[in-house]
JSON list of C-alpha atoms in Angstrom, two decimals:
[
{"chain": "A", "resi": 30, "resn": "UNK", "atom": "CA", "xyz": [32.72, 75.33, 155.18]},
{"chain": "A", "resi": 31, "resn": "UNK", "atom": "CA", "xyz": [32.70, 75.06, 151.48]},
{"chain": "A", "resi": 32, "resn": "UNK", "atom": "CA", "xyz": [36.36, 74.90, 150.86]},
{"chain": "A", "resi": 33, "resn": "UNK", "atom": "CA", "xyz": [39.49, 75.44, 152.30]},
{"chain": "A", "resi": 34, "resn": "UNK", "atom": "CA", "xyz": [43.03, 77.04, 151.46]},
{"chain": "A", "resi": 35, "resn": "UNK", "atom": "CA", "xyz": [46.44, 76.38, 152.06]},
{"chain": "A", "resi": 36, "resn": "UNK", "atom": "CA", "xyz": [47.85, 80.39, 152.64]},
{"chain": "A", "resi": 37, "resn": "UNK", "atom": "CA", "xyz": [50.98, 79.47, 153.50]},
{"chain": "A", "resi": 38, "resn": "UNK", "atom": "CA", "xyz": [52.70, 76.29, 151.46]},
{"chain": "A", "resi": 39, "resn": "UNK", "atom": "CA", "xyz": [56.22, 74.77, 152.92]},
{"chain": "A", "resi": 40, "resn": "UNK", "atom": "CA", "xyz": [59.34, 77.27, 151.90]},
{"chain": "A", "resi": 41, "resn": "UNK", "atom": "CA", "xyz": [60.71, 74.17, 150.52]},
{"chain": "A", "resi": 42, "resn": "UNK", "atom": "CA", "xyz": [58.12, 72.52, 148.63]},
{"chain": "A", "resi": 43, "resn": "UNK", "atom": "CA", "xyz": [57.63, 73.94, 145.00]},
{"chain": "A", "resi": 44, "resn": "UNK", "atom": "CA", "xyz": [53.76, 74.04, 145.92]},
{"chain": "A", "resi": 45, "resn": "UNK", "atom": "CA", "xyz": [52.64, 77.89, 145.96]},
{"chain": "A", "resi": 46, "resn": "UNK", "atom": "CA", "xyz": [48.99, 77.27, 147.00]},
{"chain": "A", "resi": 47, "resn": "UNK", "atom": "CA", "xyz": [46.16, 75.02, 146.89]},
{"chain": "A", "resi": 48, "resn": "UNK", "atom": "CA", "xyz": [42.01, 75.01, 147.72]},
{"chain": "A", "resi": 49, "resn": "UNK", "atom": "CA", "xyz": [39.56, 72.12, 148.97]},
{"chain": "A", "resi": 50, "resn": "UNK", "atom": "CA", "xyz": [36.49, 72.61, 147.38]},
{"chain": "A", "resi": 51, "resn": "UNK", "atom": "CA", "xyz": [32.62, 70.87, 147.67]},
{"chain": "A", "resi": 52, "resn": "UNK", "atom": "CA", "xyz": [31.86, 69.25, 144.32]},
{"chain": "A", "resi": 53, "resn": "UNK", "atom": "CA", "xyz": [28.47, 71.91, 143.86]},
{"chain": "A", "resi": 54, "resn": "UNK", "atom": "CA", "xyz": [28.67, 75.03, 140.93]},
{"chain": "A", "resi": 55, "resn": "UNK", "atom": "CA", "xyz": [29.26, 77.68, 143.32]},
{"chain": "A", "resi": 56, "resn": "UNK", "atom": "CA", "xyz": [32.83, 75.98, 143.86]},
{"chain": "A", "resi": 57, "resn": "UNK", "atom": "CA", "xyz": [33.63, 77.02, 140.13]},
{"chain": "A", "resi": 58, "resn": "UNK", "atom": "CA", "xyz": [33.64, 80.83, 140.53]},
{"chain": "A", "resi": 59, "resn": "UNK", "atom": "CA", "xyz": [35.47, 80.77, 143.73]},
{"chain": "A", "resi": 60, "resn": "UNK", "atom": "CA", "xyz": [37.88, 78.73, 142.49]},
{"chain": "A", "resi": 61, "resn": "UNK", "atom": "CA", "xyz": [38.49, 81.21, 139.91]},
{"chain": "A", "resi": 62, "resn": "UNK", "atom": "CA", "xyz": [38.99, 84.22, 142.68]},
{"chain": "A", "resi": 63, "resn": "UNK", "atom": "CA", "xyz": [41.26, 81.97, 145.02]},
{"chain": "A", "resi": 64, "resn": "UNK", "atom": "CA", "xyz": [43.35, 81.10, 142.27]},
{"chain": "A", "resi": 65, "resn": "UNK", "atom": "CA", "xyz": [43.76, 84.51, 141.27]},
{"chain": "A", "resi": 66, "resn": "UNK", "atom": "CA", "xyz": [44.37, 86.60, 144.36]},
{"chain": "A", "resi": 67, "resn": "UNK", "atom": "CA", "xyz": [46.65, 83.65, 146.16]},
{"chain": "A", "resi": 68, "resn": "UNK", "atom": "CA", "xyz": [48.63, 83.15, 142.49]},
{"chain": "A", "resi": 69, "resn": "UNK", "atom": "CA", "xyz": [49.04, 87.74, 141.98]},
{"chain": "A", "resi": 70, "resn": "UNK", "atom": "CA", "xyz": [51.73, 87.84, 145.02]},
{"chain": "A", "resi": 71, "resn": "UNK", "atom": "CA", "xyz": [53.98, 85.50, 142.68]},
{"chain": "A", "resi": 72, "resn": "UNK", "atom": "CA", "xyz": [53.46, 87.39, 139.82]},
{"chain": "A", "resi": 73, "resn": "UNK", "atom": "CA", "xyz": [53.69, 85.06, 137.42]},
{"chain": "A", "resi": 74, "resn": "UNK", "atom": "CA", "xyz": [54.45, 86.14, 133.10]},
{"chain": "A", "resi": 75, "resn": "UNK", "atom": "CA", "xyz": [51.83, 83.99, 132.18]},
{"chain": "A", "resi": 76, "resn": "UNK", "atom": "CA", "xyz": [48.26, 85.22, 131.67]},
{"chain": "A", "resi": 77, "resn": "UNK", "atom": "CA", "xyz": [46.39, 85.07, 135.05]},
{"chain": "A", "resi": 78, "resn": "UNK", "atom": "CA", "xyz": [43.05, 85.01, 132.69]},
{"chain": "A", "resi": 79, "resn": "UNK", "atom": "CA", "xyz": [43.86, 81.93, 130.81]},
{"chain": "A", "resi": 80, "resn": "UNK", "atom": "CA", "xyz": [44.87, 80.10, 134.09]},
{"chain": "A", "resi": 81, "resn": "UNK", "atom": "CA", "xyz": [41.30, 80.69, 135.10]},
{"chain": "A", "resi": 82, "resn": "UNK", "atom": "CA", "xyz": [39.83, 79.91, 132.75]},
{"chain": "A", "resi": 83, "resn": "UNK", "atom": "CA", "xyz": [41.03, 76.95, 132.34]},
{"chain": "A", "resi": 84, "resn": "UNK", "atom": "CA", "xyz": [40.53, 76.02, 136.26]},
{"chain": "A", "resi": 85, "resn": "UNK", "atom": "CA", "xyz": [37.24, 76.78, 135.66]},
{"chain": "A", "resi": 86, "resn": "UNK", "atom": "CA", "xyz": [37.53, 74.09, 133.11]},
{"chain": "A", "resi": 87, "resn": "UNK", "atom": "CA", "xyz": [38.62, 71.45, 134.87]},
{"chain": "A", "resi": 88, "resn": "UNK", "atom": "CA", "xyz": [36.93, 72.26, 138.06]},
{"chain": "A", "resi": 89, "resn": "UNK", "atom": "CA", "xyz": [33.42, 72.03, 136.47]},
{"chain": "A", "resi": 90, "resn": "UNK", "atom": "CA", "xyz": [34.77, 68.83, 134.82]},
{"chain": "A", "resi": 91, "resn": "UNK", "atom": "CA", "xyz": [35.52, 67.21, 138.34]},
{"chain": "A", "resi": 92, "resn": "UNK", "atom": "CA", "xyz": [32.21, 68.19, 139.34]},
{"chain": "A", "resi": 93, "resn": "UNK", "atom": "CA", "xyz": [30.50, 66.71, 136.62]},
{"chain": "A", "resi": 94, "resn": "UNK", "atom": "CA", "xyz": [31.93, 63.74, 136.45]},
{"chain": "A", "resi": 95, "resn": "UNK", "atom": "CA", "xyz": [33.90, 62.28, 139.49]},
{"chain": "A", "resi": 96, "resn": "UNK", "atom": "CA", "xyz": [32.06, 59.78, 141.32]},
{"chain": "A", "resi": 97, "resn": "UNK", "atom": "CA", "xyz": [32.68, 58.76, 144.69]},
{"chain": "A", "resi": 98, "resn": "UNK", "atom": "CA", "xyz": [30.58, 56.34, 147.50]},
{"chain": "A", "resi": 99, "resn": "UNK", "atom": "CA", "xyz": [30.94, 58.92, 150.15]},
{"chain": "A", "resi": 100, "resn": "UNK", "atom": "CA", "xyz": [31.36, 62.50, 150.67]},
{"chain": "A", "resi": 101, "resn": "UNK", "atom": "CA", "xyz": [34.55, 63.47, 148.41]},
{"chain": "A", "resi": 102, "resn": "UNK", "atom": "CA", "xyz": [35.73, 67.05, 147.29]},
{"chain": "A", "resi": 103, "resn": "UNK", "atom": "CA", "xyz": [37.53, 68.84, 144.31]},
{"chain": "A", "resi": 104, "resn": "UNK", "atom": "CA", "xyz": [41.26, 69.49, 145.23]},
{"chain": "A", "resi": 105, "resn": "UNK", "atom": "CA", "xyz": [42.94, 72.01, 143.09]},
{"chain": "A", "resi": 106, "resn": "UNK", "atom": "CA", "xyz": [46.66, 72.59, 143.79]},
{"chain": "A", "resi": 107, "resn": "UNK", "atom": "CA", "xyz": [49.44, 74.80, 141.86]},
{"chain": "A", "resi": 108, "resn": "UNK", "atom": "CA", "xyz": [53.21, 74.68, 141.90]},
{"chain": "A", "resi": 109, "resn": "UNK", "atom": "CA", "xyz": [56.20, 76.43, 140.39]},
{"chain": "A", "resi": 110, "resn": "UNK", "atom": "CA", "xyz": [58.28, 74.08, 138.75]},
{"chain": "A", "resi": 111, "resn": "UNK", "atom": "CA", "xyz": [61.41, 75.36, 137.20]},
{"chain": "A", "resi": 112, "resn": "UNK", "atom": "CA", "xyz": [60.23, 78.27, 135.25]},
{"chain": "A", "resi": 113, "resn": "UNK", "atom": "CA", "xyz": [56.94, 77.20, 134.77]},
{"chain": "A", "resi": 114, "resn": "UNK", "atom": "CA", "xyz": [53.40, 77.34, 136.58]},
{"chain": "A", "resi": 115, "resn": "UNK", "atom": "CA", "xyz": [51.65, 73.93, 136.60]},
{"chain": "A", "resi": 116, "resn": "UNK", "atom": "CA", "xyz": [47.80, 73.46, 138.03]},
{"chain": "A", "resi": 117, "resn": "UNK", "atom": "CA", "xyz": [46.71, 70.04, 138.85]},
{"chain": "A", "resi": 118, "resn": "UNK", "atom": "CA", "xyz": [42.64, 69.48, 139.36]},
{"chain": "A", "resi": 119, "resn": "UNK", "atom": "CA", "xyz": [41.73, 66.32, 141.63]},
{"chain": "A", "resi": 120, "resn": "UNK", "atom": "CA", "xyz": [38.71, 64.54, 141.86]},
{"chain": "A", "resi": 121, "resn": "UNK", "atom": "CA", "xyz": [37.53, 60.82, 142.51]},
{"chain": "A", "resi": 122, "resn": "UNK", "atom": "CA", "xyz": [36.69, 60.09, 139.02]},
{"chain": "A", "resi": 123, "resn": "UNK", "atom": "CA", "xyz": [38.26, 56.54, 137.39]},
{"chain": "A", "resi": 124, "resn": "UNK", "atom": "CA", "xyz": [41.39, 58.14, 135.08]},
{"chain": "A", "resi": 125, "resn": "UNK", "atom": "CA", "xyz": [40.14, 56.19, 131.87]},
{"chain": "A", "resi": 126, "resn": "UNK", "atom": "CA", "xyz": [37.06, 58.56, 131.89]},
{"chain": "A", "resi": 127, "resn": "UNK", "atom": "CA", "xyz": [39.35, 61.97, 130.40]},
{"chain": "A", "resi": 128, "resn": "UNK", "atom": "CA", "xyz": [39.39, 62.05, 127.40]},
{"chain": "A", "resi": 129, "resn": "UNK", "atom": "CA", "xyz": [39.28, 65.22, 124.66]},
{"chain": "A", "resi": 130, "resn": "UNK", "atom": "CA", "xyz": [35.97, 65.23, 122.91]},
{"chain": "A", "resi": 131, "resn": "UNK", "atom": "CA", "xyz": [35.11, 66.45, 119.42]},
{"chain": "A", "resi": 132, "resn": "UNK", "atom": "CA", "xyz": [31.33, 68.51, 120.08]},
{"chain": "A", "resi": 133, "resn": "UNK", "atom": "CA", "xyz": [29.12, 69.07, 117.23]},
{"chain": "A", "resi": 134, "resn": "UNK", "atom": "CA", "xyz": [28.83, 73.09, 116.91]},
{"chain": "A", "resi": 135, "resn": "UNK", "atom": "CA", "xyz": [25.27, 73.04, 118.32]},
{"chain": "A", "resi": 136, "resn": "UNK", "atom": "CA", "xyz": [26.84, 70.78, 121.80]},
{"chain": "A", "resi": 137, "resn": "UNK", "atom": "CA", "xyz": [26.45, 73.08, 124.49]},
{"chain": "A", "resi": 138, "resn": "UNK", "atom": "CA", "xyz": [29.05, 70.82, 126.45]},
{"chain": "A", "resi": 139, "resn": "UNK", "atom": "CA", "xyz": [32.17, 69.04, 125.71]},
{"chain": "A", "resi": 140, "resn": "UNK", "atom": "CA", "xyz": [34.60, 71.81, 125.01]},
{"chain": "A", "resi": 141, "resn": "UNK", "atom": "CA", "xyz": [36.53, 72.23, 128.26]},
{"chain": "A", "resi": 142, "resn": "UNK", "atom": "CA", "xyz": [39.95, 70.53, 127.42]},
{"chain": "A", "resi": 143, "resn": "UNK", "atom": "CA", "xyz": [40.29, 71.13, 123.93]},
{"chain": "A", "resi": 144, "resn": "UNK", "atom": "CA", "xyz": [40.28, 74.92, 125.57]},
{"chain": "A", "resi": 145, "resn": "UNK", "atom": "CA", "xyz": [42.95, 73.20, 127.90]},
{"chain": "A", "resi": 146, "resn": "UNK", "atom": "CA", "xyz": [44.48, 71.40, 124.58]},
{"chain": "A", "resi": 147, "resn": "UNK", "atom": "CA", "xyz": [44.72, 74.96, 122.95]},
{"chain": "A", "resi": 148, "resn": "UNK", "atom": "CA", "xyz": [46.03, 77.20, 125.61]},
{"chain": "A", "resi": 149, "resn": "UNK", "atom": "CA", "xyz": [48.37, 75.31, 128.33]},
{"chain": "A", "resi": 150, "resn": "UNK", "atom": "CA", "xyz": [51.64, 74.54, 127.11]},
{"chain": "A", "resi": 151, "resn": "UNK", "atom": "CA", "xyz": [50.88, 70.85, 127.60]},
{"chain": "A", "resi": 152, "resn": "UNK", "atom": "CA", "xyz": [48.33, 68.76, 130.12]},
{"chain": "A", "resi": 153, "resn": "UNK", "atom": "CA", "xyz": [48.03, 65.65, 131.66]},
{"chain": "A", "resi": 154, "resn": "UNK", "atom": "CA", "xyz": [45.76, 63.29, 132.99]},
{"chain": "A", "resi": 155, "resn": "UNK", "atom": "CA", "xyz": [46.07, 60.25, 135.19]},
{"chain": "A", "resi": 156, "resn": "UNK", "atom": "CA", "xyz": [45.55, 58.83, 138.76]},
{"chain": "A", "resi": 157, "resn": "UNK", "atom": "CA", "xyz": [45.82, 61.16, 141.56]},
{"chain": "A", "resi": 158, "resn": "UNK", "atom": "CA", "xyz": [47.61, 60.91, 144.70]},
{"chain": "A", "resi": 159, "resn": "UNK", "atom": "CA", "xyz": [44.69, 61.06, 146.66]},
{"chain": "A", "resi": 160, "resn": "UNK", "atom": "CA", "xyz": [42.59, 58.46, 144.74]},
{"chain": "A", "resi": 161, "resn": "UNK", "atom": "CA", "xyz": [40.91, 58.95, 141.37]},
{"chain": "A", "resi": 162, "resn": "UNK", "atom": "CA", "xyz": [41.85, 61.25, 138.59]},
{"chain": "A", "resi": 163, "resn": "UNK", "atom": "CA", "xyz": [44.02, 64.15, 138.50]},
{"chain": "A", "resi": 164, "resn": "UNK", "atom": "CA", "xyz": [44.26, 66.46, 135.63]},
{"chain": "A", "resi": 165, "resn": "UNK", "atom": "CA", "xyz": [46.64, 68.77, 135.37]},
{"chain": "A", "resi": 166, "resn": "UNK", "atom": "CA", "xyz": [48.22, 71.46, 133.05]},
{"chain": "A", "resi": 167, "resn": "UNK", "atom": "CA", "xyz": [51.60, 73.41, 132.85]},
{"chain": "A", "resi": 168, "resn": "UNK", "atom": "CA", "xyz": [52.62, 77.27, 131.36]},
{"chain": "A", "resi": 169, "resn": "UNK", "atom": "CA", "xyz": [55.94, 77.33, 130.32]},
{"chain": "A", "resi": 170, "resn": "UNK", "atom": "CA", "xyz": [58.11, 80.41, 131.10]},
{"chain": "A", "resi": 171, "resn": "UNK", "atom": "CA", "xyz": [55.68, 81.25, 133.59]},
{"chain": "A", "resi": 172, "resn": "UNK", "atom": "CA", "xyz": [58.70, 82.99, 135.64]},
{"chain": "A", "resi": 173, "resn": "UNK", "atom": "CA", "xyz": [62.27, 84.09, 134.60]},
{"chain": "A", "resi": 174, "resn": "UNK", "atom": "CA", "xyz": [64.41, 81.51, 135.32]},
{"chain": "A", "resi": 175, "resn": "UNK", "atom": "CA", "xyz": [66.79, 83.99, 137.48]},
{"chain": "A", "resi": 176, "resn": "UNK", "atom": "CA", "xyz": [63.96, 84.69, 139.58]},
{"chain": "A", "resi": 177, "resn": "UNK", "atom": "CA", "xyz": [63.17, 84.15, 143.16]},
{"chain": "A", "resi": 178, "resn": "UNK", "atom": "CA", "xyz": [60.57, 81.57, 144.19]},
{"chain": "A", "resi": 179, "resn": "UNK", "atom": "CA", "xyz": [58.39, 83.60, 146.49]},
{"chain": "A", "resi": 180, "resn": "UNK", "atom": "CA", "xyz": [55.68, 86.13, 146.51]},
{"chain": "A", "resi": 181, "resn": "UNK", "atom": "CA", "xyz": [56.53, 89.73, 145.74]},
{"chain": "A", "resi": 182, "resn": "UNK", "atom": "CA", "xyz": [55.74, 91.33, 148.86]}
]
């Protein structure tokens, strides 16, 4: 199997999804279509389409560069926190490696989080939980603060 997804997170953990994926290219569109049918139910004010994009992002980042002796995969989990939607992108990469780069125009690489920079309301990188790097990014206001945490059924 190429990846795997958690359907059903814990009623009482802020976590409203999350996907396993093999560190190969064909793990960067289907990350994209996971995200966005499992994150649609929660119907979130933010746009669906930058999320994605920026997934994309940082899931073609962790494939590029995270490093690992043995077999390791790209982790991608999202959670409502307060009012806002916030993505976090694991891989076993060494946390000093992320860093914003400025490409010449002609670079056909290099641009993925300055997209990241200029949408999400602010991002983050650092070690992960499971070993190596997690980088991770947050919309603001992605939900009314009155609302329910839950999918819209």
């Amino acid at each position: 199997m190429a990846y795997s997804i958690d359907r059903y997170p814990s009623a009482d953990s802020p976590r409203l999804g999350a996907m396993t994926l093999h560190p190969v290219a064909e793990s960067v569109p289907r990350a994209r279509r996971w995200f966005r049918k499992f994150i649609a139910p929660y119907n979130p004010a933010c746009s669906i389409d930058d999320c994605v994009l920026m997934i994309s992002e940082l899931v073609t980042n962790a494939i590029l560069y995270g490093r690992a002796d043995e077999t390791w995969m790209v982790r991608v989990a999202w959670y409502r926190v307060e009012t806002a939607l916030r993505v976090e992108v694991h891989n076993p990469g060494f946390p000093a490696s992320v860093r914003m780069r400025q490409p010449d125009a002609g670079d056909a690489h290099g641009r993925g989080l300055l997209l990241v920079d200029s949408i999400a309301d602010s991002w983050h990188s650092g070690p992960s939980r499971f070993g190596g790097t997690v980088v991770s990014f947050t919309m603001a206001d992605a939900w009314l603060a009155d609302e329910v945490i839950g999918p819209v059924l």
